CSV table of C-alpha atoms in Angstrom, one decimal:
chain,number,residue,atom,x,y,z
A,1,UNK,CA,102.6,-62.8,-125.9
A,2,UNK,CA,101.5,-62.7,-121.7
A,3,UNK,CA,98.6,-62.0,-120.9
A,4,UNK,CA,99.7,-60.9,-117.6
A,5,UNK,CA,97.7,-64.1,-115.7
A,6,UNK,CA,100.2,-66.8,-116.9
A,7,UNK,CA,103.6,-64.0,-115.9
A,8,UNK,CA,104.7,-65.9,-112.9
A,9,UNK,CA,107.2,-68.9,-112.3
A,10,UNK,CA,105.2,-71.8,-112.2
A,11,UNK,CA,102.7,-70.8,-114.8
A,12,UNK,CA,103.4,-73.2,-117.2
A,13,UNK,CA,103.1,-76.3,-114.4
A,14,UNK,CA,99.9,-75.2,-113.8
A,15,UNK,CA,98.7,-75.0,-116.9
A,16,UNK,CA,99.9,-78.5,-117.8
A,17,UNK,CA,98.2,-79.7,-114.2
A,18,UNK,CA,94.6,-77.6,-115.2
A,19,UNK,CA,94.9,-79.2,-119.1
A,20,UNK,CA,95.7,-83.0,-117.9
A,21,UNK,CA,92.5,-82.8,-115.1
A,22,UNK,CA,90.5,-81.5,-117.8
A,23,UNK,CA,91.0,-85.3,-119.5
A,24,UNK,CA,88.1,-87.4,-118.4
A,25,UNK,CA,89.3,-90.8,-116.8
A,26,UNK,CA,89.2,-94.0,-118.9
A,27,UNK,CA,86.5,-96.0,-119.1
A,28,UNK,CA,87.7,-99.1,-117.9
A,29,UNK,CA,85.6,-102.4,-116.6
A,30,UNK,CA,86.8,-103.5,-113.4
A,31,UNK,CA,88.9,-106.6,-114.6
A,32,UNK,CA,90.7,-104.0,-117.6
A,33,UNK,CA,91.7,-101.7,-114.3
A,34,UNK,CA,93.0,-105.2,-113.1
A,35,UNK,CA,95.3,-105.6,-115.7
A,36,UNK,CA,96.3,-102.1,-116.6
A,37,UNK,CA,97.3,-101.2,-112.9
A,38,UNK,CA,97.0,-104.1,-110.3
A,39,UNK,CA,100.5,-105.7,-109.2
A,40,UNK,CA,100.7,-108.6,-107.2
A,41,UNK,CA,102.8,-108.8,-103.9
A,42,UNK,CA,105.2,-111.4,-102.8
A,43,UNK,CA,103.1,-111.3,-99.6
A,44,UNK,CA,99.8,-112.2,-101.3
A,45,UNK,CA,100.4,-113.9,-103.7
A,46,UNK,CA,102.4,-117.1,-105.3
A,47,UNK,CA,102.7,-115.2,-108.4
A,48,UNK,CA,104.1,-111.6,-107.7
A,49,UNK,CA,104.0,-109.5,-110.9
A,50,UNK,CA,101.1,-107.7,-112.8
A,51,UNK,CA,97.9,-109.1,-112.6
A,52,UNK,CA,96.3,-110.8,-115.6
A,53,UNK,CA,92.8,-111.8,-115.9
A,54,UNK,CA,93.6,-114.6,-118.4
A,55,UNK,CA,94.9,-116.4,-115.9
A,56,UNK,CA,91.7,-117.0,-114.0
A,57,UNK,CA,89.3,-116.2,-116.9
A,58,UNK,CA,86.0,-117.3,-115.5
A,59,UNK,CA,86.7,-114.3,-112.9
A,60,UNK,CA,86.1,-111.7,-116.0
A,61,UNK,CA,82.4,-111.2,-116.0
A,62,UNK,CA,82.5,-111.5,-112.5
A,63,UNK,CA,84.4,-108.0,-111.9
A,64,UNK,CA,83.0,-106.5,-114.7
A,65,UNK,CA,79.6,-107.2,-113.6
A,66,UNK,CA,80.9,-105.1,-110.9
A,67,UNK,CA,82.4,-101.9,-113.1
A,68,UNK,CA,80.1,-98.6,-112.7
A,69,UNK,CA,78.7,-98.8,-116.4
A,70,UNK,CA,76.8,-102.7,-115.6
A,71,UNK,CA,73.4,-102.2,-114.2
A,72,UNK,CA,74.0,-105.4,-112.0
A,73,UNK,CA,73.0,-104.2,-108.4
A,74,UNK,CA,74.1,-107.6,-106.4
A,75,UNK,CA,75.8,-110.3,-107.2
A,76,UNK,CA,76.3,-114.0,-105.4
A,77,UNK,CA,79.5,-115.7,-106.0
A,78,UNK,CA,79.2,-119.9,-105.0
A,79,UNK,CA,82.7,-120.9,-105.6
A,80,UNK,CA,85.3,-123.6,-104.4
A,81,UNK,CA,88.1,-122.6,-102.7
A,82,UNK,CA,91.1,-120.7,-104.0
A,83,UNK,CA,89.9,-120.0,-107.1
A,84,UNK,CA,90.7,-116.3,-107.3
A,85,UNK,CA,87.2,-114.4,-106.0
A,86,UNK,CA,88.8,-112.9,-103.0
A,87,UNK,CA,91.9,-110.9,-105.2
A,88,UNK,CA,88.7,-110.5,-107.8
A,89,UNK,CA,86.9,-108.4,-105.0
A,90,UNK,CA,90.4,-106.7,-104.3
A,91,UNK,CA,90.6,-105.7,-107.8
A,92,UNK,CA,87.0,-104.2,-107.6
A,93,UNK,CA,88.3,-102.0,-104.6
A,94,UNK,CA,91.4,-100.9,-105.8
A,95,UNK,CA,89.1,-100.2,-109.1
A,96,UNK,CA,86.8,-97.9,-106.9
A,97,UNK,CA,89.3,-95.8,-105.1
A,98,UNK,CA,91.0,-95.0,-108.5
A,99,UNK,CA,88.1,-94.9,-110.5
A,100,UNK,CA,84.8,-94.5,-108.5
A,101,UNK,CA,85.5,-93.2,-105.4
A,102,UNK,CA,82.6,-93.5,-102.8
A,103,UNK,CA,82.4,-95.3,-99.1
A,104,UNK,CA,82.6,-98.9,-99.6
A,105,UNK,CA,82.2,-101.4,-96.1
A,106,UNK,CA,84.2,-104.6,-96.7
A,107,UNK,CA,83.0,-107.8,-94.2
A,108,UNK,CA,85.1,-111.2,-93.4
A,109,UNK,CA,83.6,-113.6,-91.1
A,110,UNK,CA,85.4,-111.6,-88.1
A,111,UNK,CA,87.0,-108.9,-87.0
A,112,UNK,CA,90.5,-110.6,-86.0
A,113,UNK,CA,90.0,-111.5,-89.8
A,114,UNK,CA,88.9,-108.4,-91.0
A,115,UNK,CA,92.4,-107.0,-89.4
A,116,UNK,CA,94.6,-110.3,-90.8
A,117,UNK,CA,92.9,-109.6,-94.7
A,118,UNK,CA,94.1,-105.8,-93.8
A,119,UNK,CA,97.4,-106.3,-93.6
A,120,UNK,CA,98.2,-109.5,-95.8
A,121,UNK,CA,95.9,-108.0,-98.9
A,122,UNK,CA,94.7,-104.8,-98.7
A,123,UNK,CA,98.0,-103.0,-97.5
A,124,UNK,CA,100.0,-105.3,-100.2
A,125,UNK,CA,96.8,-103.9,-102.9
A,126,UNK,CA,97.7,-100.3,-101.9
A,127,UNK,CA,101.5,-100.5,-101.7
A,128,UNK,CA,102.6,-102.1,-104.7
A,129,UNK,CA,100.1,-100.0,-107.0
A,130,UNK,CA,101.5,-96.6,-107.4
A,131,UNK,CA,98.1,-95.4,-108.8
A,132,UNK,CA,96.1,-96.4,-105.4
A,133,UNK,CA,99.4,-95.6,-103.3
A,134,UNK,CA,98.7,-91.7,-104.0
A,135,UNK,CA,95.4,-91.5,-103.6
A,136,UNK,CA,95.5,-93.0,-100.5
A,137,UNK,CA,96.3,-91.7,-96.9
A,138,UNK,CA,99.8,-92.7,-95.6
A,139,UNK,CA,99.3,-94.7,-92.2
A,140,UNK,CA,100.2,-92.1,-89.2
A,141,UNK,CA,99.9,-92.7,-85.5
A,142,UNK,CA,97.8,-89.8,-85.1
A,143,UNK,CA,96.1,-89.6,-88.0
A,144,UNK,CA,92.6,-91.9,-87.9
A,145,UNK,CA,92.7,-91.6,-91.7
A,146,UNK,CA,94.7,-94.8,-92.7
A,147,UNK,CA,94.1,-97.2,-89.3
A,148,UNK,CA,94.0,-101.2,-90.0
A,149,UNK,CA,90.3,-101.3,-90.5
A,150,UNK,CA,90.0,-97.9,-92.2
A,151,UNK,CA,91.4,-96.2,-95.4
A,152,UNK,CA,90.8,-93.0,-96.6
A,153,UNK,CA,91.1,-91.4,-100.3
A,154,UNK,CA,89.9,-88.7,-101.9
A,155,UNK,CA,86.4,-89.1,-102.4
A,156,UNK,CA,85.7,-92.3,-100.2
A,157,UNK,CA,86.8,-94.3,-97.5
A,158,UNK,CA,87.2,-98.5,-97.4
A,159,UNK,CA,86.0,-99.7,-94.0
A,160,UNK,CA,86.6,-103.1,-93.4
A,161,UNK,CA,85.0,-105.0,-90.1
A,162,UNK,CA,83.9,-108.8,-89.2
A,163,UNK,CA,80.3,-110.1,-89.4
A,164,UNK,CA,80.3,-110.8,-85.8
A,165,UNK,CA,80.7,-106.8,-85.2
A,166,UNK,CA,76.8,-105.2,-85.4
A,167,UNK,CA,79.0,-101.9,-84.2
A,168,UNK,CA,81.2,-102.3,-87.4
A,169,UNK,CA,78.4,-103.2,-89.6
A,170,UNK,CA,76.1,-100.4,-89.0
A,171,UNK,CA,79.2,-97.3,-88.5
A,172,UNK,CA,79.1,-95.7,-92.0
A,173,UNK,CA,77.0,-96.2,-95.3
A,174,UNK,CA,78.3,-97.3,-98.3
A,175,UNK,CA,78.1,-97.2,-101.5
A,176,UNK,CA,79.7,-100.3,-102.3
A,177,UNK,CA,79.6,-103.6,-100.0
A,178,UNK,CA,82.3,-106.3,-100.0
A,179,UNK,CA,80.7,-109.4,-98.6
A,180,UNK,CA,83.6,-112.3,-98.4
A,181,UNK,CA,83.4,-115.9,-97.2
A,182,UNK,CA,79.7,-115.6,-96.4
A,183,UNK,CA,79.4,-118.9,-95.5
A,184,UNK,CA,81.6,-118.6,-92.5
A,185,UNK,CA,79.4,-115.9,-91.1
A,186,UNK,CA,77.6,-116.1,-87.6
A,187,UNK,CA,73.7,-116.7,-87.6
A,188,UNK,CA,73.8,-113.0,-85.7
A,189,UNK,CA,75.8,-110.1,-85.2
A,190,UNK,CA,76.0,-109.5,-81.6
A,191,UNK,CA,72.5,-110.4,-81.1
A,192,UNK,CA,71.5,-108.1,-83.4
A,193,UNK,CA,70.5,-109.9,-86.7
A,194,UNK,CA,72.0,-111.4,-89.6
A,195,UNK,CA,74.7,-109.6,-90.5
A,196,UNK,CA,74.2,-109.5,-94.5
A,197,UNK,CA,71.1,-108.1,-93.7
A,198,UNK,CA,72.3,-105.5,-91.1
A,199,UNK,CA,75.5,-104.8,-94.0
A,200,UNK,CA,73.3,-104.4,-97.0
A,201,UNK,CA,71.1,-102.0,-95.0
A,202,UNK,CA,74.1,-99.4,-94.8
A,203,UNK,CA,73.8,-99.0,-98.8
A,204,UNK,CA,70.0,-97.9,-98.7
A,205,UNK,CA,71.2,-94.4,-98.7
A,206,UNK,CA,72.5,-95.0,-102.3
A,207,UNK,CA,69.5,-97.0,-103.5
């Protein structure tokens, strides 16, 4: 029987479109995101293929310390080196532009950095996960919405920058903060203060 609102090609599309957004979205820690939807690229990684946790186990708590349902606010990472933590922080973006979308600032030690992470993980992040690949902006000569230090998806935007940038680190707030190879940051951004310090101060508007 029509009801007269549903008489129209198309109809049923819709409906099935309006039922499926009605479904609320999984509730997935960080490192089950990982596993569930995270590929690994030939260009980041020695082991291109799905992601799995189990190989890097001790990284577990670690991402889902950082999943939206933990009460953690901050958490320091000392580590040796390769061990996993900067795909681990990957994983915890890709996470929030699927799952939690809100403006997040990820740092490296500098810019020229900031731009060589961009395109040898963050790109490879987006492209081989079809999930993140939608949701994000394609990259368009015109269009500021998908640059090298800027992404934009639908409800947030990742802006990535170097420590040594005091213009980087104070140009958006954010709800999430990305602080990587800390130990390789300068004493002072520009002149103008430790740049945790200045970086942590953009998230004060989500306090």
């Amino acid at each position: 029987m029509e009801d007269g609102l549903t008489d129209f090609d198309g109809a049923g599309e819709i409906l099935r479109a309006w039922g499926s957004g009605l479904q609320p979205d999984p509730d997935l820690t960080v490192s089950e995101w990982a596993d569930r939807h995270r590929m690994l690229s030939g260009r980041a990684s020695a082991e291109p293929g799905r992601y799995r946790t189990g190989r890097t186990p001790y990284m577990r708590e670690i991402m889902d310390r950082l999943s939206p349902g933990d009460p953690t606010q901050r958490i320091i990472f000392m580590k040796a080196a390769q061990v996993g933590a900067t795909e681990a922080g990957n994983n915890w973006i890709g996470f929030a532009i699927h799952q939690a979308p809100g403006p997040m600032l990820a740092v490296q030690p500098t810019v020229e950095l900031a731009k060589r992470n961009s395109r040898q993980r963050i790109d490879p992040l987006i492209d081989e996960s079809p999930d993140l690949r939608e949701r994000v902006k394609p990259a368009r000569s015109r269009d500021a919405g998908n640059t090298m230090l800027s992404k934009e998806f639908a409800g947030g935007v990742l802006i990535m920058t170097g420590a040594n940038s005091a213009v980087g680190l104070r140009s958006t707030p954010a709800r999430y903060i990305f602080l990587d190879e800390v130990d390789a940051y300068p004493a002072s951004a520009d002149e103008e203060g430790d740049p945790v310090t200045l970086a942590e101060a953009r998230s004060l508007t989500f306090a």
